[in-house]
Amino acid sequence: STRAFVRDSLKQMLPERAVEIDEHIDPGEYGVESYYLRLVCCFIFVLGLWPDLIGSSDLFHLLYHIPTKAMPWMSFKKSPGDKEWSCTFQVNGMPLHW
């Protein structure tokens, strides 16, 4: 950890004060000692990740449920009296090797 690295670096830079460094610099525990506080921290962390988890789940469901036949996702249409084309998008089949 970084704290142990700092302590060991100080010992290498000042070897004559190694005893004093050991007395005053304690790397300590990396984390929270209270079980319930650690549980609350993990819960808050998961809350921050929740939108990503839901997005990954939605993508998995989409990929699982679409057919594995190659089908177009875009279609172009031109109205009889129009000079411009219209483009529509839809979720369609996708080859399995994709």
PDB file of C-alpha atoms in Angstrom:
ATOM      1  CA  SER A   1       0.000   0.000   0.000  1.00  0.00           C
ATOM      2  CA  THR A   2       1.014   3.631  -0.363  1.00  0.00           C
ATOM      3  CA  ARG A   3       1.344   4.216   3.374  1.00  0.00           C
ATOM      4  CA  ALA A   4       3.753   1.307   3.817  1.00  0.00           C
ATOM      5  CA  PHE A   5       5.703   2.555   0.799  1.00  0.00           C
ATOM      6  CA  VAL A   6       6.081   6.005   2.387  1.00  0.00           C
ATOM      7  CA  ARG A   7       7.250   4.473   5.671  1.00  0.00           C
ATOM      8  CA  ASP A   8       9.777   2.213   3.926  1.00  0.00           C
ATOM      9  CA  SER A   9      11.009   5.104   1.773  1.00  0.00           C
ATOM     10  CA  LEU A  10      11.594   7.223   4.872  1.00  0.00           C
ATOM     11  CA  LYS A  11      13.560   4.358   6.415  1.00  0.00           C
ATOM     12  CA  GLN A  12      15.748   4.118   3.314  1.00  0.00           C
ATOM     13  CA  MET A  13      16.313   7.868   3.193  1.00  0.00           C
ATOM     14  CA  LEU A  14      16.984   8.206   6.930  1.00  0.00           C
ATOM     15  CA  PRO A  15      18.370   4.846   8.133  1.00  0.00           C
ATOM     16  CA  GLU A  16      19.758   6.403  11.307  1.00  0.00           C
ATOM     17  CA  ARG A  17      16.195   7.340  12.385  1.00  0.00           C
ATOM     18  CA  ALA A  18      14.582   3.948  11.600  1.00  0.00           C
ATOM     19  CA  VAL A  19      13.556   3.346  15.235  1.00  0.00           C
ATOM     20  CA  GLU A  20      11.900   6.760  15.469  1.00  0.00           C
ATOM     21  CA  ILE A  21      10.118   6.198  12.136  1.00  0.00           C
ATOM     22  CA  ASP A  22       8.785   2.829  13.375  1.00  0.00           C
ATOM     23  CA  GLU A  23       7.508   4.474  16.568  1.00  0.00           C
ATOM     24  CA  HIS A  24       5.654   7.343  14.878  1.00  0.00           C
ATOM     25  CA  ILE A  25       4.566   6.012  11.473  1.00  0.00           C
ATOM     26  CA  ASP A  26       1.996   3.228  11.481  1.00  0.00           C
ATOM     27  CA  PRO A  27       0.466   2.228   8.135  1.00  0.00           C
ATOM     28  CA  GLY A  28      -2.641   1.012   9.960  1.00  0.00           C
ATOM     29  CA  GLU A  29      -5.557  -0.853   8.457  1.00  0.00           C
ATOM     30  CA  TYR A  30      -6.613  -0.016   4.953  1.00  0.00           C
ATOM     31  CA  GLY A  31     -10.354   0.300   5.329  1.00  0.00           C
ATOM     32  CA  VAL A  32     -13.050   0.816   7.898  1.00  0.00           C
ATOM     33  CA  GLU A  33     -12.976  -1.159  11.132  1.00  0.00           C
ATOM     34  CA  SER A  34     -16.722  -1.017  11.830  1.00  0.00           C
ATOM     35  CA  TYR A  35     -18.638  -3.842  10.133  1.00  0.00           C
ATOM     36  CA  TYR A  36     -21.821  -1.812   9.714  1.00  0.00           C
ATOM     37  CA  LEU A  37     -20.014   1.245   8.401  1.00  0.00           C
ATOM     38  CA  ARG A  38     -18.222  -0.960   5.865  1.00  0.00           C
ATOM     39  CA  LEU A  39     -21.607  -2.415   4.875  1.00  0.00           C
ATOM     40  CA  VAL A  40     -23.064   1.076   4.372  1.00  0.00           C
ATOM     41  CA  CYS A  41     -20.042   2.083   2.272  1.00  0.00           C
ATOM     42  CA  CYS A  42     -20.460  -0.985   0.059  1.00  0.00           C
ATOM     43  CA  PHE A  43     -24.171  -0.218  -0.326  1.00  0.00           C
ATOM     44  CA  ILE A  44     -23.438   3.378  -1.384  1.00  0.00           C
ATOM     45  CA  PHE A  45     -20.816   2.093  -3.843  1.00  0.00           C
ATOM     46  CA  VAL A  46     -23.339  -0.328  -5.382  1.00  0.00           C
ATOM     47  CA  LEU A  47     -25.905   2.481  -5.626  1.00  0.00           C
ATOM     48  CA  GLY A  48     -23.440   4.389  -7.793  1.00  0.00           C
ATOM     49  CA  LEU A  49     -22.973   1.349 -10.034  1.00  0.00           C
ATOM     50  CA  TRP A  50     -26.659   0.514 -10.270  1.00  0.00           C
ATOM     51  CA  PRO A  51     -27.358   2.355 -13.578  1.00  0.00           C
ATOM     52  CA  ASP A  52     -24.444   0.507 -15.202  1.00  0.00           C
ATOM     53  CA  LEU A  53     -25.720  -2.832 -13.912  1.00  0.00           C
ATOM     54  CA  ILE A  54     -29.212  -2.123 -15.253  1.00  0.00           C
ATOM     55  CA  GLY A  55     -27.771  -1.018 -18.623  1.00  0.00           C
ATOM     56  CA  SER A  56     -25.715  -4.207 -18.865  1.00  0.00           C
ATOM     57  CA  SER A  57     -28.765  -6.277 -17.977  1.00  0.00           C
ATOM     58  CA  ASP A  58     -30.867  -4.515 -20.629  1.00  0.00           C
ATOM     59  CA  LEU A  59     -28.178  -5.089 -23.266  1.00  0.00           C
ATOM     60  CA  PHE A  60     -27.968  -8.784 -22.350  1.00  0.00           C
ATOM     61  CA  HIS A  61     -31.750  -9.154 -22.670  1.00  0.00           C
ATOM     62  CA  LEU A  62     -31.745  -7.354 -26.034  1.00  0.00           C
ATOM     63  CA  LEU A  63     -28.963  -9.540 -27.424  1.00  0.00           C
ATOM     64  CA  TYR A  64     -30.621 -12.687 -26.081  1.00  0.00           C
ATOM     65  CA  HIS A  65     -34.065 -11.959 -27.540  1.00  0.00           C
ATOM     66  CA  ILE A  66     -33.295 -10.634 -31.021  1.00  0.00           C
ATOM     67  CA  PRO A  67     -33.251 -13.230 -33.813  1.00  0.00           C
ATOM     68  CA  THR A  68     -29.906 -14.467 -35.186  1.00  0.00           C
ATOM     69  CA  LYS A  69     -30.923 -13.877 -38.795  1.00  0.00           C
ATOM     70  CA  ALA A  70     -29.342 -10.966 -40.675  1.00  0.00           C
ATOM     71  CA  MET A  71     -32.074  -8.358 -41.096  1.00  0.00           C
ATOM     72  CA  PRO A  72     -31.867  -4.626 -41.854  1.00  0.00           C
ATOM     73  CA  TRP A  73     -32.120  -2.157 -38.989  1.00  0.00           C
ATOM     74  CA  MET A  74     -32.756   0.824 -41.251  1.00  0.00           C
ATOM     75  CA  SER A  75     -35.407   1.258 -43.915  1.00  0.00           C
ATOM     76  CA  PHE A  76     -35.659   4.034 -46.476  1.00  0.00           C
ATOM     77  CA  LYS A  77     -38.944   5.195 -47.987  1.00  0.00           C
ATOM     78  CA  LYS A  78     -39.825   7.877 -50.475  1.00  0.00           C
ATOM     79  CA  SER A  79     -43.332   9.229 -50.589  1.00  0.00           C
ATOM     80  CA  PRO A  80     -44.821   9.500 -54.092  1.00  0.00           C
ATOM     81  CA  GLY A  81     -45.066  13.318 -54.052  1.00  0.00           C
ATOM     82  CA  ASP A  82     -41.924  13.922 -51.977  1.00  0.00           C
ATOM     83  CA  LYS A  83     -38.439  14.652 -53.208  1.00  0.00           C
ATOM     84  CA  GLU A  84     -36.771  13.535 -49.950  1.00  0.00           C
ATOM     85  CA  TRP A  85     -36.235  10.099 -48.506  1.00  0.00           C
ATOM     86  CA  SER A  86     -37.300   9.186 -44.995  1.00  0.00           C
ATOM     87  CA  CYS A  87     -35.266   6.839 -42.840  1.00  0.00           C
ATOM     88  CA  THR A  88     -36.680   4.730 -40.010  1.00  0.00           C
ATOM     89  CA  PHE A  89     -34.772   2.651 -37.469  1.00  0.00           C
ATOM     90  CA  GLN A  90     -35.951  -0.530 -35.806  1.00  0.00           C
ATOM     91  CA  VAL A  91     -34.429  -3.347 -33.773  1.00  0.00           C
ATOM     92  CA  ASN A  92     -34.141  -6.365 -36.028  1.00  0.00           C
ATOM     93  CA  GLY A  93     -32.186  -9.583 -36.355  1.00  0.00           C
ATOM     94  CA  MET A  94     -28.399  -9.714 -36.040  1.00  0.00           C
ATOM     95  CA  PRO A  95     -26.094 -12.555 -37.161  1.00  0.00           C
ATOM     96  CA  LEU A  96     -24.758 -14.696 -34.324  1.00  0.00           C
ATOM     97  CA  HIS A  97     -21.088 -14.157 -35.277  1.00  0.00           C
ATOM     98  CA  TRP A  98     -21.446 -10.433 -34.415  1.00  0.00           C
TER      99      TRP A  98
END
